[in-house]
Amino acid sequence: MGAHPRGDAIIRDNRIPQKTLGQWIADNPACLGTKVKDTFQGQLPFLFKVLSVDTALSIQAHPNKELAAKLHAQFPEHYPDANHKPEMAIALTPFEGLCGFRPVEEIVSFLQNVPELRALIGEVAVEQLERSGSDDPRGVSAALRVCFTRLMKSEKKFFVDQLNMLVKRISQEAEEGKDTSGSNGELLLRLHSQYPGDIGCFTIYFLNLVKLEPGEAMFLGANEPHAYLRGDCVECMACSDNTVRAGLTPKFIDVLTLCEMLNYTPAPSSSKIFPAVQSQLDPNVYVYDPPVPDFAIMRIEIPASIKLYLISAIDSASILLVIQGTAVGTSTAAASEMSLCRGSVLFISANESISLHLSSPDGMLLFRACCLL
């Protein structure tokens, strides 16, 4: 849902001459709101998605603006635009993802419990990480970079052999009823069943496993390694399709770029959960406002007791997605009433409001992507 040239949203209202959202915005640039229009050169600055993850999505990171421009100039077939792509995932169901580097003591513990991983990285690099003290963050990051890069660049036959040995060992331990958590066994076997022989299976020993409950979010800034593993989420991001991948994927892999660009600052998994703040203007609205100008998301929970609700006007174009509930929407901008139900999507111009006449016994759950400059 958005106006990226590789996936311009289709307008369903046949009374409107433009066929896509991008065409409509180009003809009606004031719909973006003055600040958004000026800051983002007349473009809608965000993309809004719903993801339903059954098989893990690739180990990846997104470049910052400077690197995105460089990659796009060099390899336009792989990096289709010059924009950065910070993104946020908000869980709709229990959701699992890998995100950011684990605290060093967790990585060291895996290196001691998983000899196959240690063999891939090599004793010299492992010992350097084991010796790096928490009082020297630059030393920790440098040692982490060496270890992760050695893993990701290891020779295919060697890592496949080590992975097969590891999978065999953990499968046997699991059959014998042993605790395999010291080797992250359950997750390793699950990813290996989805991507047999893939180097990405080893990244679970470096990256935090983050578990989100519905309504919880994680924010992924530039250069943050991540992968979505399973669950349903809404996702919002800057308007870009730039992804640097390194594993768990059949798509183009760019290991060198990924290892060069990553943020090697370890942090606990709890720090990866991004909080929503309840709006002071409307207690039904919770705002996720990440540290980038391109987008913010509002979660709107309307209780069953409210039968008439106003989606308030803001000074930004926004996209509204209905997750749960039914209502009839009216607006001064719309020529007729709009029937809204699960899966309905509305584009709302800046400074326009919508009145919802709720008809569902359970209230409504909506998400609204916008730009809060």
Coordinates of C-alpha atoms in Angstrom, one line a residue:
M1 CA 0.0 0.0 0.0
G2 CA 1.8 3.1 -1.3
A3 CA 3.1 4.6 -4.5
H4 CA 6.5 3.0 -5.1
P5 CA 7.0 2.6 -8.8
R6 CA 7.5 -1.2 -8.4
G7 CA 4.2 -1.7 -6.6
D8 CA 1.9 1.4 -7.1
A9 CA -1.4 0.8 -5.2
I10 CA -4.5 0.4 -7.4
I11 CA -7.4 2.7 -6.8
R12 CA -10.6 0.7 -6.5
D13 CA -13.0 3.6 -7.0
N14 CA -14.0 3.6 -10.7
R15 CA -15.3 7.2 -10.6
I16 CA -11.7 8.4 -10.3
P17 CA -9.8 8.8 -13.6
Q18 CA -6.4 7.9 -12.2
K19 CA -5.7 4.1 -12.0
T20 CA -3.0 4.2 -9.3
L21 CA -2.3 6.1 -6.1
G22 CA 1.0 7.4 -7.6
Q23 CA -0.9 9.0 -10.5
W24 CA -3.5 10.5 -8.2
I25 CA -0.9 12.0 -5.9
A26 CA 1.0 13.4 -8.9
D27 CA -2.2 15.2 -10.0
N28 CA -3.2 16.2 -6.5
P29 CA 0.1 16.9 -4.7
A30 CA -1.6 19.1 -2.0
C31 CA -3.1 15.8 -0.6
L32 CA 0.3 15.1 1.0
G33 CA 0.2 18.1 3.3
T34 CA 2.4 21.1 2.8
K35 CA 5.3 19.9 5.0
V36 CA 5.3 16.4 3.6
K37 CA 5.1 17.6 0.0
D38 CA 8.0 20.0 0.4
T39 CA 10.2 17.7 2.5
F40 CA 9.8 14.7 0.2
Q41 CA 9.6 16.4 -3.2
G42 CA 5.9 15.6 -3.9
Q43 CA 6.3 11.9 -3.1
L44 CA 4.4 9.8 -0.5
P45 CA 7.3 9.0 1.8
F46 CA 6.2 5.6 3.1
L47 CA 5.1 2.1 2.1
F48 CA 2.6 0.1 4.2
K49 CA 2.4 -3.7 4.1
V50 CA 0.8 -6.7 5.7
L51 CA 3.1 -9.7 6.0
S52 CA 2.1 -13.2 6.8
V53 CA 5.3 -15.1 7.5
D54 CA 5.2 -18.9 7.4
T55 CA 8.7 -19.6 6.0
A56 CA 11.5 -17.4 7.3
L57 CA 12.3 -14.3 5.3
S58 CA 15.9 -13.6 4.3
I59 CA 18.7 -12.4 6.6
Q60 CA 19.0 -8.9 5.5
A61 CA 19.7 -5.2 6.2
H62 CA 18.8 -2.0 4.6
P63 CA 21.3 0.7 3.5
N64 CA 21.4 4.2 4.8
K65 CA 20.8 7.0 2.3
E66 CA 24.4 7.5 1.3
L67 CA 25.0 3.7 0.7
A68 CA 21.6 3.4 -1.0
A69 CA 22.6 6.0 -3.6
K70 CA 25.9 4.4 -4.2
L71 CA 24.5 0.9 -4.6
H72 CA 21.7 2.1 -6.9
A73 CA 24.2 3.9 -9.1
Q74 CA 26.5 0.7 -9.3
F75 CA 23.9 -2.1 -9.4
P76 CA 20.4 -0.7 -10.3
E77 CA 19.1 -4.2 -11.2
H78 CA 19.6 -5.2 -7.5
Y79 CA 19.1 -1.9 -5.8
P80 CA 16.1 -0.3 -7.6
D81 CA 16.1 3.2 -6.0
A82 CA 18.4 5.6 -4.1
N83 CA 16.4 5.8 -0.9
H84 CA 17.1 4.4 2.6
K85 CA 14.6 1.8 4.0
P86 CA 14.2 2.0 7.8
E87 CA 11.1 -0.1 8.7
M88 CA 8.9 -1.1 11.6
A89 CA 7.0 -4.3 12.1
I90 CA 4.0 -4.4 14.5
A91 CA 2.7 -7.8 15.4
L92 CA -0.9 -8.9 14.6
T93 CA -0.3 -12.4 16.0
P94 CA 2.6 -13.7 18.2
F95 CA 5.6 -12.8 16.0
E96 CA 9.2 -13.9 15.9
G97 CA 12.1 -12.3 14.2
L98 CA 15.9 -12.0 14.4
C99 CA 17.1 -8.5 15.1
G100 CA 20.5 -6.9 15.9
F101 CA 23.5 -8.5 17.4
R102 CA 23.1 -10.4 20.7
P103 CA 25.0 -9.4 23.8
V104 CA 28.6 -10.7 23.4
E105 CA 28.3 -13.1 26.4
E106 CA 25.4 -14.9 24.6
I107 CA 27.4 -15.2 21.3
V108 CA 30.5 -16.4 23.3
S109 CA 28.3 -19.0 25.0
F110 CA 27.1 -20.3 21.7
L111 CA 30.7 -20.4 20.3
Q112 CA 31.6 -22.6 23.3
N113 CA 28.5 -24.9 22.9
V114 CA 28.5 -25.2 19.1
P115 CA 31.9 -26.6 18.0
E116 CA 30.7 -26.6 14.3
L117 CA 30.2 -22.8 14.5
R118 CA 33.6 -22.3 16.2
A119 CA 35.3 -24.3 13.4
L120 CA 33.8 -22.1 10.7
I121 CA 34.9 -18.9 12.3
G122 CA 38.4 -20.1 13.4
E123 CA 40.1 -20.1 16.7
V124 CA 42.0 -16.8 16.3
A125 CA 38.8 -14.8 15.6
V126 CA 36.8 -16.6 18.3
E127 CA 39.5 -16.0 21.0
Q128 CA 39.7 -12.3 20.0
L129 CA 35.9 -12.0 20.7
E130 CA 36.2 -14.0 23.9
R131 CA 38.9 -11.6 25.1
S132 CA 37.2 -8.4 24.1
G133 CA 36.0 -6.7 27.3
S134 CA 32.7 -4.9 27.8
D135 CA 34.7 -1.7 28.8
D136 CA 35.9 -1.4 25.1
P137 CA 32.8 -1.2 22.9
R138 CA 34.9 -0.4 19.8
G139 CA 37.1 -3.5 20.4
V140 CA 33.9 -5.6 20.9
S141 CA 32.4 -4.3 17.6
A142 CA 35.7 -4.9 15.7
A143 CA 35.9 -8.5 17.0
L144 CA 32.3 -9.2 16.3
R145 CA 32.7 -7.9 12.7
V146 CA 35.6 -10.2 12.1
C147 CA 33.7 -13.3 13.5
F148 CA 30.5 -12.6 11.6
T149 CA 32.4 -11.8 8.3
R150 CA 34.4 -15.0 8.6
L151 CA 31.2 -17.0 9.1
M152 CA 29.4 -15.4 6.2
K153 CA 32.3 -15.7 3.8
S154 CA 33.2 -19.3 4.7
E155 CA 33.6 -21.7 1.8
K156 CA 30.3 -23.4 0.8
K157 CA 31.5 -27.0 1.0
F158 CA 33.0 -26.4 4.5
F159 CA 29.9 -24.7 6.0
V160 CA 27.5 -27.2 4.5
D161 CA 29.6 -30.0 6.1
Q162 CA 29.6 -28.3 9.4
L163 CA 25.9 -27.5 9.2
N164 CA 25.0 -31.1 8.4
M165 CA 27.1 -32.3 11.4
L166 CA 25.4 -29.8 13.7
V167 CA 21.9 -30.7 12.5
K168 CA 22.7 -34.4 12.9
R169 CA 24.0 -33.8 16.4
I170 CA 21.1 -31.7 17.5
S171 CA 18.5 -34.1 16.0
Q172 CA 20.0 -37.0 18.0
E173 CA 20.1 -34.9 21.2
A174 CA 16.4 -33.9 20.6
E175 CA 15.4 -37.6 20.0
E176 CA 17.1 -38.6 23.3
G177 CA 15.1 -35.9 25.1
K178 CA 18.1 -33.7 25.9
D179 CA 17.9 -30.0 26.3
T180 CA 19.2 -28.4 23.1
S181 CA 18.7 -24.8 24.1
G182 CA 22.5 -24.3 24.5
S183 CA 22.7 -24.8 20.8
N184 CA 19.5 -23.0 20.0
G185 CA 18.3 -26.4 18.7
E186 CA 14.6 -25.9 18.0
L187 CA 15.2 -22.8 15.9
L188 CA 18.2 -24.3 14.0
L189 CA 16.2 -27.4 13.0
R190 CA 13.2 -25.3 11.9
L191 CA 15.3 -23.0 9.7
H192 CA 17.3 -25.9 8.3
S193 CA 14.1 -27.7 7.3
Q194 CA 13.1 -24.6 5.4
Y195 CA 16.5 -23.7 3.9
P196 CA 18.7 -26.8 4.0
G197 CA 22.4 -26.1 3.5
D198 CA 22.0 -22.3 3.9
I199 CA 24.6 -20.2 5.7
G200 CA 21.8 -18.2 7.2
C201 CA 21.0 -21.1 9.6
F202 CA 24.2 -20.1 11.6
T203 CA 23.1 -16.4 12.1
I204 CA 20.8 -17.5 14.9
Y205 CA 23.9 -17.6 17.1
F206 CA 24.8 -14.0 16.5
L207 CA 21.4 -12.3 16.2
N208 CA 18.8 -11.7 18.9
L209 CA 15.6 -13.8 18.8
V210 CA 12.9 -11.2 19.4
K211 CA 9.3 -12.4 20.2
L212 CA 6.5 -9.9 19.9
E213 CA 3.0 -10.1 21.3
P214 CA 0.1 -8.5 19.2
G215 CA 0.6 -4.7 19.3
E216 CA 4.3 -4.9 20.1
A217 CA 6.7 -3.6 17.5
M218 CA 10.3 -3.7 16.4
F219 CA 12.1 -0.9 14.6
L220 CA 14.9 -1.7 12.1
G221 CA 17.1 1.3 11.4
A222 CA 19.8 1.4 8.6
N223 CA 22.4 -1.3 8.8
E224 CA 20.5 -3.4 11.4
P225 CA 20.7 -7.1 10.5
H226 CA 17.3 -8.9 10.7
A227 CA 15.0 -11.6 9.5
Y228 CA 11.3 -12.3 10.1
L229 CA 10.8 -15.9 11.1
R230 CA 7.0 -16.4 11.6
G231 CA 3.8 -14.7 12.4
D232 CA 1.6 -11.9 11.0
C233 CA 2.5 -8.2 11.1
V234 CA 1.8 -4.8 9.6
E235 CA 4.9 -3.2 8.4
C236 CA 5.7 0.4 7.5
M237 CA 8.9 1.7 5.9
A238 CA 10.4 4.5 3.9
C239 CA 9.4 4.3 0.3
S240 CA 12.2 2.1 -0.9
D241 CA 12.9 -1.5 -2.2
N242 CA 16.6 -1.6 -1.2
T243 CA 17.5 -4.8 0.6
V244 CA 21.0 -6.3 1.1
R245 CA 20.6 -10.1 1.6
A246 CA 23.0 -12.7 2.9
G247 CA 21.1 -15.9 3.6
L248 CA 17.8 -17.8 4.0
T249 CA 16.8 -16.8 0.5
P250 CA 17.0 -17.8 -3.2
K251 CA 17.3 -14.1 -4.2
F252 CA 20.5 -12.1 -5.0
I253 CA 23.0 -12.3 -2.1
D254 CA 25.6 -9.6 -1.5
V255 CA 27.6 -10.9 1.5
L256 CA 30.5 -8.4 1.1
T257 CA 28.2 -5.3 1.2
L258 CA 26.2 -6.7 4.1
C259 CA 29.2 -7.5 6.3
E260 CA 30.7 -4.1 5.5
M261 CA 27.6 -2.0 6.3
L262 CA 26.2 -3.7 9.4
N263 CA 25.9 -2.1 12.8
Y264 CA 28.0 -4.3 15.1
T265 CA 26.8 -2.9 18.4
P266 CA 25.5 -5.7 20.6
A267 CA 22.3 -5.1 22.6
P268 CA 19.8 -7.3 24.5
S269 CA 16.7 -8.5 22.7
S270 CA 14.5 -6.5 25.1
S271 CA 16.0 -3.3 23.7
K272 CA 14.6 -4.2 20.2
I273 CA 11.0 -3.9 21.2
F274 CA 9.7 -0.4 20.2
P275 CA 7.1 1.1 22.5
A276 CA 3.8 2.7 21.4
V277 CA 2.8 5.8 23.2
Q278 CA -0.9 6.5 24.0
S279 CA -2.1 9.7 22.4
Q280 CA -2.9 12.5 24.9
L281 CA -5.6 13.7 22.5
D282 CA -7.4 10.4 22.0
P283 CA -7.0 7.5 24.4
N284 CA -8.0 5.0 21.6
V285 CA -4.9 5.9 19.6
Y286 CA -1.4 4.5 20.2
V287 CA 1.4 6.1 18.3
Y288 CA 4.6 4.4 17.1
D289 CA 6.9 7.2 16.1
P290 CA 10.4 5.9 15.1
P291 CA 13.5 8.1 14.9
V292 CA 13.1 8.8 11.2
P293 CA 11.0 11.4 9.4
D294 CA 9.6 9.2 6.7
F295 CA 6.7 7.5 8.6
A296 CA 4.8 6.9 11.8
I297 CA 2.0 4.4 12.6
M298 CA -1.1 4.8 14.7
R299 CA -2.9 1.8 16.2
I300 CA -6.5 2.7 16.7
E301 CA -8.6 0.5 19.1
I302 CA -12.2 1.5 19.2
P303 CA -14.1 -0.3 22.0
A304 CA -17.6 -1.8 21.3
S305 CA -19.2 0.9 23.5
I306 CA -18.4 3.6 20.9
K307 CA -20.7 3.7 17.9
L308 CA -19.6 6.9 16.3
Y309 CA -15.8 7.6 16.0
L310 CA -13.9 10.4 14.3
I311 CA -10.7 9.5 12.5
S312 CA -9.1 12.9 13.1
A313 CA -7.5 15.1 10.4
I314 CA -3.7 15.4 10.5
D315 CA -1.3 17.4 8.3
S316 CA -0.2 14.4 6.3
A317 CA -1.6 12.0 3.8
S318 CA -2.3 8.7 5.5
I319 CA -3.3 5.1 4.7
L320 CA -5.9 3.4 6.9
L321 CA -6.1 -0.4 7.2
V322 CA -9.0 -2.2 8.9
I323 CA -7.8 -5.3 10.8
Q324 CA -11.0 -6.1 12.6
G325 CA -14.6 -4.8 12.8
T326 CA -17.1 -3.1 10.4
A327 CA -18.3 0.4 9.9
V328 CA -19.7 2.9 7.4
G329 CA -17.4 5.8 6.8
T330 CA -18.4 9.3 5.7
S331 CA -16.3 12.2 4.8
T332 CA -16.7 15.7 3.3
A333 CA -14.1 14.6 0.7
A334 CA -15.9 11.4 -0.4
A335 CA -18.8 11.6 -2.7
S336 CA -20.6 8.6 -1.0
E337 CA -20.5 6.4 2.0
M338 CA -17.7 3.9 2.4
S339 CA -18.4 0.4 3.7
L340 CA -15.4 -0.7 5.8
C341 CA -14.6 -4.3 6.9
R342 CA -11.5 -6.4 7.6
G343 CA -9.0 -5.8 4.9
S344 CA -10.4 -2.4 3.7
V345 CA -7.8 0.2 2.8
L346 CA -8.4 3.9 2.6
F347 CA -6.2 6.7 1.4
I348 CA -6.9 9.9 3.4
S349 CA -5.6 13.2 2.2
A350 CA -3.9 15.6 4.6
N351 CA -6.3 17.6 6.8
E352 CA -9.3 15.4 6.0
S353 CA -11.3 13.5 8.7
I354 CA -13.6 10.5 8.5
S355 CA -16.6 9.7 10.6
L356 CA -17.1 6.0 11.3
H357 CA -20.5 4.6 12.2
L358 CA -19.6 1.3 13.8
S359 CA -21.8 -1.7 13.2
S360 CA -19.7 -4.5 14.8
P361 CA -20.3 -5.9 18.3
D362 CA -16.6 -6.1 19.1
G363 CA -15.4 -2.6 18.2
M364 CA -12.7 -2.0 15.6
L365 CA -8.9 -2.4 15.2
L366 CA -7.3 -0.1 12.6
F367 CA -3.8 0.9 11.7
R368 CA -3.0 4.2 10.1
A369 CA 0.4 5.0 8.4
C370 CA 1.3 8.6 8.1
C371 CA 4.2 11.1 8.3
L372 CA 4.5 13.2 11.5
L373 CA 6.9 16.0 10.6

